[in-house]
Structure formats: C-alpha cells, structure tokens
Coordinates of C-alpha atoms (C1' of nucleotides) in Angstrom, one line a residue:
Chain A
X1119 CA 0.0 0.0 0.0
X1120 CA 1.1 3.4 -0.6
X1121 CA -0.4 6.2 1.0
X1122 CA -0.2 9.9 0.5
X1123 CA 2.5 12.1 1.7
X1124 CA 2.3 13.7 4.6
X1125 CA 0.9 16.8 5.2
X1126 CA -0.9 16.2 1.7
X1127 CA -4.3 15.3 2.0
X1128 CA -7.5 14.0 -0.2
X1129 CA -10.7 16.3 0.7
X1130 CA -14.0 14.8 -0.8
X1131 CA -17.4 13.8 -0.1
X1132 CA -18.8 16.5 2.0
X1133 CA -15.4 18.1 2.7
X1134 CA -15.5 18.8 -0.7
X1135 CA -18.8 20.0 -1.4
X1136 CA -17.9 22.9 1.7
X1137 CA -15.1 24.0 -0.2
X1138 CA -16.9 24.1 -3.5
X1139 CA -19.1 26.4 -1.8
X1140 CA -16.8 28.4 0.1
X1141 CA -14.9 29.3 -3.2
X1142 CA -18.2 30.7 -4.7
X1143 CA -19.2 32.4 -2.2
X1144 CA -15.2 33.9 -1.8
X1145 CA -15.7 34.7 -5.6
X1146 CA -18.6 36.7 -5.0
X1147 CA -17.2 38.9 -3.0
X1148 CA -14.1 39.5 -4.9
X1149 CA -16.2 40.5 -7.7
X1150 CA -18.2 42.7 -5.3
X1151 CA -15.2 44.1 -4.3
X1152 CA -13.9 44.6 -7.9
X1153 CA -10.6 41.9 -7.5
X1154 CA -10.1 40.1 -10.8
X1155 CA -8.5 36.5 -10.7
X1156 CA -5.3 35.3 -11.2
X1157 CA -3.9 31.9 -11.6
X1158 CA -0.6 31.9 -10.7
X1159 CA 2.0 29.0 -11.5
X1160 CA 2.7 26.8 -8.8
X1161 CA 6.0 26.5 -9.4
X1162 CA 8.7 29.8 -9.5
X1163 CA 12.4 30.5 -9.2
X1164 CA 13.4 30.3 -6.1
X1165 CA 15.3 33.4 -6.1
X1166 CA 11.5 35.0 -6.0
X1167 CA 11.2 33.8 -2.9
X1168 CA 14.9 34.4 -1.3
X1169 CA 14.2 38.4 -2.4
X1170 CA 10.7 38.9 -1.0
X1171 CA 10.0 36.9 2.0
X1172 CA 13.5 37.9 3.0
X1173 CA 16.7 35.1 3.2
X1174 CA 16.7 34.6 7.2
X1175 CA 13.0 33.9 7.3
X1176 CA 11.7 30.6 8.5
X1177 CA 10.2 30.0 5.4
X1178 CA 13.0 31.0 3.3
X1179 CA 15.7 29.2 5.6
X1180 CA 14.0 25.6 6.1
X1181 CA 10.3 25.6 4.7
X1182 CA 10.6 25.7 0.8
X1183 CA 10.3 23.1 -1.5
X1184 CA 13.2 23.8 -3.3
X1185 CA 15.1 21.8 -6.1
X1186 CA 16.9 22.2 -9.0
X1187 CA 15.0 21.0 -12.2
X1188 CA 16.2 19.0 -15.2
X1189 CA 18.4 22.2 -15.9
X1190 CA 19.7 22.9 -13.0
X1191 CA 17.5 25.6 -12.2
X1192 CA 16.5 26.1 -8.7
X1193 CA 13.1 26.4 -8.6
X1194 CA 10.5 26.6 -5.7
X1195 CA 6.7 25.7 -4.7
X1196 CA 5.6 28.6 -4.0
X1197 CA 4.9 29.6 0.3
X1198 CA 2.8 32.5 -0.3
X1199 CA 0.9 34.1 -2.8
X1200 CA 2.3 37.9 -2.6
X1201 CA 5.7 37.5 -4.5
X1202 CA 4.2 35.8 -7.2
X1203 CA 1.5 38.6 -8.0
X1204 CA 4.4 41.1 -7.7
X1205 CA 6.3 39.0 -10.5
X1206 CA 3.2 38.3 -12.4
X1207 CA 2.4 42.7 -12.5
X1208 CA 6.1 42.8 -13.3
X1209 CA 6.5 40.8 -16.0
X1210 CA 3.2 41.9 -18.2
X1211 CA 4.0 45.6 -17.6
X1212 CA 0.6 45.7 -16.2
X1213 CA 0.9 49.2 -14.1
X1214 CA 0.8 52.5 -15.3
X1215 CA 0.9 56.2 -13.6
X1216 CA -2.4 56.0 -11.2
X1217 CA -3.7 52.9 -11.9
X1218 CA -5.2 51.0 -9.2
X1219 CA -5.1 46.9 -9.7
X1220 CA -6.9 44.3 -7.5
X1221 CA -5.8 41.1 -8.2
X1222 CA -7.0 37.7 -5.9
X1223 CA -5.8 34.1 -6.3
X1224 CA -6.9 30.9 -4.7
X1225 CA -4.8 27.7 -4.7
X1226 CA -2.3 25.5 -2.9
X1227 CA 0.9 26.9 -1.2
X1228 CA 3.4 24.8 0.0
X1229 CA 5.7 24.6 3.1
X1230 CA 7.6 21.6 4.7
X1231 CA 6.6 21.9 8.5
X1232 CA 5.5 19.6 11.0
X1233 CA 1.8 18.9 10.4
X1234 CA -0.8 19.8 13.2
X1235 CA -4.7 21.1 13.3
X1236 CA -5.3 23.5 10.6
X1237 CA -1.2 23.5 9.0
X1238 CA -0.7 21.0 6.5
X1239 CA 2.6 20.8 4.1
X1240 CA 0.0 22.1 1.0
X1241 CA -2.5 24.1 2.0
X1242 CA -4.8 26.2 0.5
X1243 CA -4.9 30.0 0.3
X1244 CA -7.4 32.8 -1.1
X1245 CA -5.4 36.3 -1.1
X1246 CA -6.4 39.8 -2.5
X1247 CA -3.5 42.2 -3.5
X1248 CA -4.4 46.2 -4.3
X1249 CA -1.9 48.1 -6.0
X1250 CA -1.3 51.3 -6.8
X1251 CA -2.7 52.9 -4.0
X1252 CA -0.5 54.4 -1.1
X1253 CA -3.3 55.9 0.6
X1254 CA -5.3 54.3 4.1
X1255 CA -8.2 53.4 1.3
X1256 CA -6.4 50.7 0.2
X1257 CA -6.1 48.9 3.3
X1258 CA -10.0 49.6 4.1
X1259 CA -10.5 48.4 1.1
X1260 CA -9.2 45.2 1.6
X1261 CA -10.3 45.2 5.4
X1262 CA -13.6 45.7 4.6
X1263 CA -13.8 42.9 1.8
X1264 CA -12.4 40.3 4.7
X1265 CA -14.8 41.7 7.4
X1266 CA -18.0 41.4 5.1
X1267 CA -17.0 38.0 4.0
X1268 CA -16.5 36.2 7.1
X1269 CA -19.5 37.5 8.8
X1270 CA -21.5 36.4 5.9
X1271 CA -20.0 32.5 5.8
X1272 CA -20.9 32.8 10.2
X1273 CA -17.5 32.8 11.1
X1274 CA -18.5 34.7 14.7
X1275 CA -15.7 34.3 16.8
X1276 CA -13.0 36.2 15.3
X1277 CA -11.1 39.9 15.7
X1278 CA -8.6 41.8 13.8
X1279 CA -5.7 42.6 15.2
X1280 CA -4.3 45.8 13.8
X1281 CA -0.3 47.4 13.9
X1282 CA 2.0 50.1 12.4
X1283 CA 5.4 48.8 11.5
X1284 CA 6.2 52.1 10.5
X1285 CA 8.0 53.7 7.3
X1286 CA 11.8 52.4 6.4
X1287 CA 13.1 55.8 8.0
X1288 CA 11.1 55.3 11.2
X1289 CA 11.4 51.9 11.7
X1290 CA 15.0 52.6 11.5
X1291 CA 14.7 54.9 14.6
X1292 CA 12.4 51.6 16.6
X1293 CA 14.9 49.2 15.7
X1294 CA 18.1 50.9 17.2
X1295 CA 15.9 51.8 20.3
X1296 CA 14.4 48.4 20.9
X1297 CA 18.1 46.8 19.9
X1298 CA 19.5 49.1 22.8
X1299 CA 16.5 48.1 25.2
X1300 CA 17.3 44.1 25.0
X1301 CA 20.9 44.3 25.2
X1302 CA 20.5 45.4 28.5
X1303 CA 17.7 42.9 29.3
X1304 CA 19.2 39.6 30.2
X1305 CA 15.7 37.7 30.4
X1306 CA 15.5 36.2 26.7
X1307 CA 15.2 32.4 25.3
X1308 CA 17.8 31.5 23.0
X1309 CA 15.8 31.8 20.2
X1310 CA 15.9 35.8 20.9
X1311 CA 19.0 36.2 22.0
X1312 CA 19.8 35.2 17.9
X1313 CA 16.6 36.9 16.4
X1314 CA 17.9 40.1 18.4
X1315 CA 20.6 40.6 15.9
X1316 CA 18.7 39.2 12.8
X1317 CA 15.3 40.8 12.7
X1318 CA 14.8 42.2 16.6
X1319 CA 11.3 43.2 15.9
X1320 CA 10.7 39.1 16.0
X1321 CA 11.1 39.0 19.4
X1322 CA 8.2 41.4 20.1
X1323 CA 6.3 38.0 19.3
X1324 CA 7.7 35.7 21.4
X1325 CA 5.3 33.3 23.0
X1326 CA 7.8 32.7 26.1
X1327 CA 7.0 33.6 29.7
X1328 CA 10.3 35.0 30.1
X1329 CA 10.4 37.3 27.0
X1330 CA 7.0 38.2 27.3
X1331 CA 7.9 39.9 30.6
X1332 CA 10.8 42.1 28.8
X1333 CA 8.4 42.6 25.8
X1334 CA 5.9 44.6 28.1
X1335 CA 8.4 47.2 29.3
X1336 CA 9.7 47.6 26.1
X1337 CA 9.9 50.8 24.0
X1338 CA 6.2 50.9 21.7
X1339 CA 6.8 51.0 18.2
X1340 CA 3.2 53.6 18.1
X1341 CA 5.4 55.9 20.0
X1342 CA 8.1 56.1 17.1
X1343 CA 6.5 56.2 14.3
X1344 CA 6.1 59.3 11.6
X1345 CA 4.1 62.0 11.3
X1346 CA 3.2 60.7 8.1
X1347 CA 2.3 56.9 9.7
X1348 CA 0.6 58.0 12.7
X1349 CA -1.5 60.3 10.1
X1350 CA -1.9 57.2 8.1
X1351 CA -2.6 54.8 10.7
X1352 CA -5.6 57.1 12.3
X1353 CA -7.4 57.8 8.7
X1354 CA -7.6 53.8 8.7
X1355 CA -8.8 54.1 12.4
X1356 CA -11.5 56.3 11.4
X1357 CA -12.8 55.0 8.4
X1358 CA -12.7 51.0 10.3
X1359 CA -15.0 52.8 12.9
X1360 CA -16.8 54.7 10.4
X1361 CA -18.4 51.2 9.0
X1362 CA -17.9 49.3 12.4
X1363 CA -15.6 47.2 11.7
X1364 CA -14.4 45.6 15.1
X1365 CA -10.4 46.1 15.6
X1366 CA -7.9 45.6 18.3
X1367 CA -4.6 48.0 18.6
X1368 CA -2.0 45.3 18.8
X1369 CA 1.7 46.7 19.2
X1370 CA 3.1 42.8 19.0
X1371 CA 2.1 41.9 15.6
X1372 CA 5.2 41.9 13.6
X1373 CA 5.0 39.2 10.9
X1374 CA 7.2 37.0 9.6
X1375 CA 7.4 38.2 6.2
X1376 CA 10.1 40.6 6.0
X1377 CA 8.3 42.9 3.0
X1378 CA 5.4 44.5 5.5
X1379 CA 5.5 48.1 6.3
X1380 CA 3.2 50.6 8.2
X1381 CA -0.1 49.0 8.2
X1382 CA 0.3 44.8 9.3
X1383 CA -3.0 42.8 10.1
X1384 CA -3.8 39.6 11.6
X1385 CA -7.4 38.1 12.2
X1386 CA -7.8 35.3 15.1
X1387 CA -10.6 33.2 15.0
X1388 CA -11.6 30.9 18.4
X1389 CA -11.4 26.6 18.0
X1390 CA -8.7 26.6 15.9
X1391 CA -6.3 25.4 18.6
X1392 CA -2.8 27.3 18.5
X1393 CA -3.1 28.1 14.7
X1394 CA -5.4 30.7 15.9
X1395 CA -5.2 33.1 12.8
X1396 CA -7.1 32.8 9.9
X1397 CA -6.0 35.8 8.0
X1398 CA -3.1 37.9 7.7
X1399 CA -1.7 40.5 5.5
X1400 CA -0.2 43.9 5.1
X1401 CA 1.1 47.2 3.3
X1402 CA 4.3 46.3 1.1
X1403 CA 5.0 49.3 -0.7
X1404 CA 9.0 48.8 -1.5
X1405 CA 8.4 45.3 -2.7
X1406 CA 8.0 45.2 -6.4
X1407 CA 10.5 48.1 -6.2
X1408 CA 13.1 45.9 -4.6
X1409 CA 12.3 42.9 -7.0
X1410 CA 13.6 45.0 -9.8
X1411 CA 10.0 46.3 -10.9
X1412 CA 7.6 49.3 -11.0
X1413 CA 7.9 51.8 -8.1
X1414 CA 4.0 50.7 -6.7
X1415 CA 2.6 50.9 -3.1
X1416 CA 0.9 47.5 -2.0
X1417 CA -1.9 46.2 0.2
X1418 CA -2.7 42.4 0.5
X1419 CA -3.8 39.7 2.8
X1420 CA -4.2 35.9 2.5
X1421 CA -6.8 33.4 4.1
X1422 CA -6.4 30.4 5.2
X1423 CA -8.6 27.9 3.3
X1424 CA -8.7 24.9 5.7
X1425 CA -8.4 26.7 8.5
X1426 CA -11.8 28.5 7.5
X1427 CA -13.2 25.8 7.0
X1428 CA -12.4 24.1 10.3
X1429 CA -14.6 27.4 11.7
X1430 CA -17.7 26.6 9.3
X1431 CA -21.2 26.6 11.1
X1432 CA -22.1 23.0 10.7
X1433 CA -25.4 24.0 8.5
X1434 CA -23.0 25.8 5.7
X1435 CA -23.7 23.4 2.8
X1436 CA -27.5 22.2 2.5
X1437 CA -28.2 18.9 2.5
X1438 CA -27.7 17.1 -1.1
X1439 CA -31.0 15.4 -2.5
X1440 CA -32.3 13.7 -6.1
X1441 CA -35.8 14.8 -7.3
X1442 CA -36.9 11.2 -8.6
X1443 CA -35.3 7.5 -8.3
X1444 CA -36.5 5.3 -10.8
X1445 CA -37.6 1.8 -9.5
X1446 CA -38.1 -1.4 -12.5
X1447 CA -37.2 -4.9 -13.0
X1448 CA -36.0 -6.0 -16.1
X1449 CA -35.4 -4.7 -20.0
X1450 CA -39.0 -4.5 -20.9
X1451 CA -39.3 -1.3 -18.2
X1452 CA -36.0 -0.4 -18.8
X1453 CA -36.7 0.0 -23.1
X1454 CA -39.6 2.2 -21.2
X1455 CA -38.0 3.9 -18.6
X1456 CA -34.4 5.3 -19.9
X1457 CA -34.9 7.8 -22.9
X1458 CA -37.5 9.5 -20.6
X1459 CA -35.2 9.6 -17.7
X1460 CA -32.3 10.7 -20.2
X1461 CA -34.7 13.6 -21.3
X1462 CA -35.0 14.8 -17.8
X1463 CA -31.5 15.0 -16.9
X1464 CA -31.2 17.4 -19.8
X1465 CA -34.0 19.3 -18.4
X1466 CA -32.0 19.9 -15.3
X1467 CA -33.9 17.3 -12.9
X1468 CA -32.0 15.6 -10.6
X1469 CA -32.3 11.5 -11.4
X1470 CA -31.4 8.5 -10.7
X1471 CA -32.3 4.5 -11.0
X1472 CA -30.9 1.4 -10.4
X1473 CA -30.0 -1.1 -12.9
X1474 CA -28.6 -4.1 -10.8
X1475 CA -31.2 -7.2 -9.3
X1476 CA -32.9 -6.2 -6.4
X1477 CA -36.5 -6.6 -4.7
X1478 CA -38.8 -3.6 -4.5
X1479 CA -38.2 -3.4 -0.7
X1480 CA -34.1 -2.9 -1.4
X1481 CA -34.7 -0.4 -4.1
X1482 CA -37.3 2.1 -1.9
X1483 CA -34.5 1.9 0.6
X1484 CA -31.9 3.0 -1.8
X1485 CA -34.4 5.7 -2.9
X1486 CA -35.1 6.6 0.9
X1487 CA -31.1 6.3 1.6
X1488 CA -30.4 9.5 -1.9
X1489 CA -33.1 11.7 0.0
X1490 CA -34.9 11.7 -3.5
X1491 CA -38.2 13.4 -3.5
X1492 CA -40.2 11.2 -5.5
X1493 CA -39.8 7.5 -6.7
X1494 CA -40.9 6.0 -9.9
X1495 CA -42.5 2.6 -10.2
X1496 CA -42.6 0.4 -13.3
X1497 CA -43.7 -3.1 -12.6
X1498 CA -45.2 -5.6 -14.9
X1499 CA -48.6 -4.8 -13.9
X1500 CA -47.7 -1.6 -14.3
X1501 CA -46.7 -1.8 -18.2
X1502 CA -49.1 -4.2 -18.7
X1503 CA -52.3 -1.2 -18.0
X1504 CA -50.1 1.2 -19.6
X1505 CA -49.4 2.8 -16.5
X1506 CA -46.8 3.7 -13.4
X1507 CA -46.6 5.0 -10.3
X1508 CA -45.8 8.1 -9.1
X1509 CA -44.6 8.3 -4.9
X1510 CA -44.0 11.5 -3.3
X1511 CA -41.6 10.4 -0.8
X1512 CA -42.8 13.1 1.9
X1513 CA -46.0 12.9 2.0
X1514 CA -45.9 9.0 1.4
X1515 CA -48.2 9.0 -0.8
X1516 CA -48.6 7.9 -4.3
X1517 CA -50.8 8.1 -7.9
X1518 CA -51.2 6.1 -10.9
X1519 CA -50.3 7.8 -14.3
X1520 CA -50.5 6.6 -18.2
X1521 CA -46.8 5.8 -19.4
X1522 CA -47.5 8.9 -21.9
X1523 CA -46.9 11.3 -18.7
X1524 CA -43.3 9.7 -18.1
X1525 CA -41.9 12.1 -21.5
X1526 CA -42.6 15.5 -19.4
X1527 CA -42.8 14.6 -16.0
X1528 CA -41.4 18.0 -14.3
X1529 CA -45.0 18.8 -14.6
X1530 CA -46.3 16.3 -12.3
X1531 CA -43.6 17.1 -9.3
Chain B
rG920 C1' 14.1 20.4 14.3
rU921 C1' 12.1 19.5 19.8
rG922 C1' 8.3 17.3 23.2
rA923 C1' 3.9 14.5 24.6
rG924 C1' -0.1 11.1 23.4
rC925 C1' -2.2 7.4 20.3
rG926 C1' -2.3 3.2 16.5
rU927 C1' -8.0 -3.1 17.5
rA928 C1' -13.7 -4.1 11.6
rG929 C1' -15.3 1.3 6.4
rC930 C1' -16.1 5.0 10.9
rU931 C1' -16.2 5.8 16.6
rC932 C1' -14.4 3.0 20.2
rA933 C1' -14.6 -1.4 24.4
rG934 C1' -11.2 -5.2 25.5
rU935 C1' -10.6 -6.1 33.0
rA936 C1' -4.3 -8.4 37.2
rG937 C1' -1.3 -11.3 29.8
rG938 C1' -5.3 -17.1 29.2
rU939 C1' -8.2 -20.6 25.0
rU940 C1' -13.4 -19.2 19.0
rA941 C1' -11.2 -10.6 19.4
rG942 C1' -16.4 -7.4 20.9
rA943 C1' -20.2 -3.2 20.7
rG944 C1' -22.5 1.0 18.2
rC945 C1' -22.8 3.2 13.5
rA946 C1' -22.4 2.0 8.3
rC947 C1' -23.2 -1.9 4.6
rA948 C1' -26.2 -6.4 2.8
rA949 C1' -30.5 -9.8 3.2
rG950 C1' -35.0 -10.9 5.6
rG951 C1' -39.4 -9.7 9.1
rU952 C1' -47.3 -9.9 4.7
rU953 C1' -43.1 -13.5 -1.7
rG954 C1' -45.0 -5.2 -5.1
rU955 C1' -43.4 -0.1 -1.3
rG956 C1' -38.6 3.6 2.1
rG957 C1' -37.7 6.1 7.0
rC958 C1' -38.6 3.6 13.1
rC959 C1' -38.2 -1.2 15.2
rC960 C1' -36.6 -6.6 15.2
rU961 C1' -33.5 -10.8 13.3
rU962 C1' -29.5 -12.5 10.6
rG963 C1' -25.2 -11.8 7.8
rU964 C1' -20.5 -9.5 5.4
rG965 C1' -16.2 -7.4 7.5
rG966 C1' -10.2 -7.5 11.6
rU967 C1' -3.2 -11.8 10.1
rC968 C1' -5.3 -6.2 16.8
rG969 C1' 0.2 -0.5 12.2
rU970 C1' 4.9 -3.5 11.1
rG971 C1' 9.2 -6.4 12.9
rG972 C1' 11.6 -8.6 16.9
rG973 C1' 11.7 -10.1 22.2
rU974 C1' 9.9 -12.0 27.3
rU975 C1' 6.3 -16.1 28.4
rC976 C1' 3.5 -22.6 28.4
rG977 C1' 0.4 -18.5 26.4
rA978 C1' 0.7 -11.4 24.1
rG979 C1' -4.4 -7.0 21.4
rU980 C1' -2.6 -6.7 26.6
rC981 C1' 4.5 -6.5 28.9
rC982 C1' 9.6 -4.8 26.6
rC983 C1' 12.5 -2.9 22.4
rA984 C1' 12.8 -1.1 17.5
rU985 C1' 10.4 0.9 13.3
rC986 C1' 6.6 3.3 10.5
rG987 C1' 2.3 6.2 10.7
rC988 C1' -1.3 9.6 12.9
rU989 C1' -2.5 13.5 16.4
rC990 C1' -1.6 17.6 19.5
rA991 C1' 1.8 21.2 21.3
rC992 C1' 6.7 24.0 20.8
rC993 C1' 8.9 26.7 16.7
rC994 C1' 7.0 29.2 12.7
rC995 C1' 2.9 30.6 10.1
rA996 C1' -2.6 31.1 6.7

RNA sequence: GUGAGCGUAGCUCAGUAGGUUAGAGCACAAGGUUGUGGCCCUUGUGGUCGUGGGUUCGAGUCCCAUCGCUCACCCCA
C-alpha cells in the first residue's frame, strides 16, 4: 500500500462539497469588491522567494520546497501568494501612472513543517492584492472585503488585530531603540537572543514567559513612528469605525514576512487550537520596487482555506437530494424507462435509478437512503395497463399515471 | 528540528491483574405480509489487533525497535 505524503491530504465527499461552496461564495465577494482572478503557476524561481520573504526567514531558511529541475535551475513551490502577484504585475507591464489593480488568487501553497490542526505541508490559500494605492483606502479596502466575508459565511468568533510597522526611515529609529533596550535585558530564550541581531522586531512575538515579561516594558513601536504613519494609521482608524468594523490596537504583531510596512494585520478566530489566525496580511509598498520592478505601493492579505473551514457553522452546505429515483425490474421497463429519464436529466432534474437485481423493498431503501423526492415505479402490472406510479416520498403518498406522462414529468412534481 | 499522546472491523471505540473461537454501536447487505422507504426486530458480510523482533506454556494486553497519525513548541494562513 502506498499512502499519500504527509501533510498532503484528499478532501472529498462532503469536505468537498464545503469547499466548492466556500470558493463561490469567496468569488462573489471579490467580484463585489472589484478583485479580478489570477492563476498563478505553482512553481517559481526560487530566487522570487529568497528576495521577498527575505533570506533569514523561516520560510525562506527551512520551509521551501526547493530543487533544482532538469536544468539545473533552482526552482520553488511557491509559500505564499504575494511575490508571485508582484512577479506576475512585473513581467506583463501591467501598471501604469495612477492605476489602481486588485488582483485575488486561490490555490495551494506549500511549506515543509511539521503537520498539526489547521497546517498542512499544501495548504490552500485565497489572497487579494491592491496596488497602486498608497493611501489608508487601500487597506479599508481590503479590510472591509475580509470583514464582510467572514461574517457572511458565520464565522462569529473572530477579531482583527491591527499594527503600524512604521515607514523604512522610522522603523529605523524603533529598531536601534528596541536593539539598545534588549541588550540590556538579560531575560531572553535562546531563540531571541539570535533573532535580536537578525530581525529584533521578531522578538516582540515571542510566546515565552520570560520574553514576554521584557516585551511589556519595552519601547512601543506607536510611539516612534512618523508624522506621516501616525496620520496614516488614524485615517484607517476612522474610516474602520466609520463602517464598524471591530479592531484591536496590537503593538506585538510583527509578521514573519520581512516585506510588511506601516499597516500589518492579523485576524484570530476561536477553535482553531494554536493556529489561531485565519487571515493575515499587510502594506508592502517597497516590494515590487526591490524585485527590480515598477515603483508601486501595495496592500494584501491571504486566508487560510482549511483553517476556515475548520470554523464553518455545521449548517454551511445544504443537504444534497435527487428529485426522482426510478424503480423497475427487467429490460422490458428499462426500453420504457431510460430515454424518458435521459430527457430529464437534460432538463435539469435531478435523477437516478438502479439497474442491478434487487426486490422492491431494497430499491425504496436506496431511494429513501439519496433523499430523492419522488420515486418511480414500473412493474409488470404496471406496463401491462399502460401505467406507473408516481410516490411523493414526503407525503408518502402515491398516484397512478399513463406511461405517456413519463416524456414531461417536471409537470407532475 | 524539539516534546507528549495514540495506533483493535469502512467509521467511533470497548477489550478487566497477559489465558483458549477478538467485541459493541454506527455503516453496509439480506429478511421480518413473496410489489413499497424512513422507526423497530432478526441474521449476515467485514479484523493476520500498524509493522518487525523479544519475554512467556500462552501477548491485542508486557519490553524494544520501526513506521504512521494527532496535539503542542517553533513558525505561520
């Protein structure tokens, strides 16, 4: 036996049917929204990657699924979503002075971690991307989208978690201050004690005891940033509260992506375990600037497919059910019975019959077992007066009809 | 990469201090007025107890290894 990879998984049956749904109604509000699709290669040079997530990132440094190909070029399935659309805009000169784009993609990412609830080695990811516009619209915009979706799919439990990274220049200014703050502080794990010289904003969220006591006295990053970010920040403030979209002020939210500036987001949802969030994203402005491309200001955010669906109310998908099951015996019915049924499938009515041996008793339960509405009886006495019966399954109860009625039955259900 | 827990029928699990033919519920199939479903009843199909060693007269039960799954850390959607 050979079984699937892991941290690859099958989804069907009604797992499939919830995501069939959840991708229509995720498309409708794209198109609400005015985002235009994307399908994005799976595959991408890994230098992509290495240049936008940044080199010392998790992802980057022991996540990717990296190898060379038949010529030798190193090549990646993709993590994330963002670099690619950046790449994509690049490379079909797609921006011009002004312009706003709104791109979204769904599809599988990839990333070689250890497997636990909602985090799987491919998982699935819907993500918008807004570019062009450097104002606070952009990122209500994109906020808004996100918090109109997920109350309409009853996702209940949730809460955006909002931060300012601040500009390049005033970031700069944080960074030298917080730097100075933990040298002096002793209390760190060892993972900090090497993030401090990497990326120190990392330690900011640390999930240890320890560091989380040093992280409370620590400088703010709200207290550092521009006039220009703080103006930024409280436009977005005023225009979330403006539609009442719920938020939380959440200096600790850093990201792990190294391309984020000023605005940075995170939605948690409850019963999700420790992979609490379901959606992050962010303002990117110097990305497709650094890749080598247009000069563009950025907004995005991803979703986490399986991890929404893990928060799905259980009534999210209706039931499935057949609007007639055929019942008969041998090929005399059958001669009778098929072209008519045939005829109704073209009509859009939901049939099916049963072909194989079985008595009348096993065949009702097979019709009672597909939820079908109504059930059609040909017997022998039936074809011999010319006739069958029609059951409505509800009600129980059932009439006789001439064989003539079988060529437009939609009328009678 | 680190830690913990768990692997018994398709699914959810029970299997007592190791003891003879390994169980239940659900699901599936057939039957219960030889032409009528759901509820109920009866019967049946289905497992080399993850795999490989070891201890023992005897192992699903104890020990070791191995594989797999799950959760958590890390990181992230």
């Amino acid at each position: 036996m050979i079984n699937s990879v892991r941290g690859f998984k099958d989804i069907y049956g009604k797992e499939a049917k919830v995501w069939e749904k959840l991708e229509k109604r995720l498309r409708e509000s794209f198109s609400l929204w005015g985002f235009e699709e994307v399908r994005l290669p799976i595959l991408e040079k890994t230098e992509l990657f290495q240049r936008s997530i940044g080199d010392t990132t998790d992802i980057v440094e022991k996540e990717m699924y990296t190898f060379l190909d038949k010529s030798n070029e190193s090549v990646t399935m993709r993590p994330e979503g963002t670099a690619s659309i950046i790449r994509f805009l690049n490379e079909h000169k797609l921006y011009g002075p002004d312009k706003i784009l709104k791109f979204f993609y769904i599809g599988p990412m990839f990333r070689y971690e250890r497997p636990q609830k909602g985090r799987l080695r491919q998982f699935n990811q819907a993500g918008v991307e807004l570019l062009g516009d450097s104002t606070p619209y952009a990122e209500f915009e994109v906020l808004s989208l996100m918090d109109n979706f997920l109350e309409s799919i009853g996702i209940k439990d949730r809460m955006l978690f909002l931060n300012n990274l601040g500009c390049p220049l005033c970031r700069q200014q944080y960074r030298k201050t917080l730097l100075e703050y933990l040298e002096q502080n002793h209390n760190l794990c060892e993972d900090c004690i090497r993030r401090k010289n990497t990326n120190p904003l990392r330690v900011l969220d640390c999930k240890s005891e320890t560091c989380k006591e040093t992280i409370k006295n620590s400088p703010k990053i709200l207290d550092f940033i521009c006039e220009n970010c703080k103006n930024h920040m409280a436009k977005l403030e005023e225009l979330l509260k403006m539609c009442k979209i719920q938020y939380q002020i959440d200096p600790y939210i850093v990201r792990g992506l190294d391309y984020y500036v000023k605005t940075v987001f995170e939605v948690h949802a409850k019963g999700l375990g420790s992979q609490s969030a379901i959606l992050a994203g962010g303002r990117y402005d110097n990305l497709s600037k650094d890749l080598g491309g247009y000069d563009i200001p950025a907004v995005g955010w991803a979703l986490g497919i399986e991890r929404t669906v893990l928060l799905l109310p259980e009534n999210f998908i209706e039931e499935e059910y057949l609007d007639i099951f055929f019942i008969y015996f041998n090929e005399r019915a059958e001669k009778i019975i098929l072209p008519p049924l045939n005829n109704l499938r073209k009509k859009g009515i939901k049939v099916s019959y049963d072909p194989s041996k079985g008595s009348l008793k096993s065949k009702m339960r097979k019709a009672d077992k597909l939820k079908s509405r109504y059930v059609v009886i040909l017997g022998d006495d039936e074809i011999s007066n010319g006739v069958f019966i029609l059951k409505n399954m509800n009600l129980g109860k059932q009439i006789t009809l001439p064989l003539e009625k079988l060529e437009n039955l939609e009328k009678e259900i």
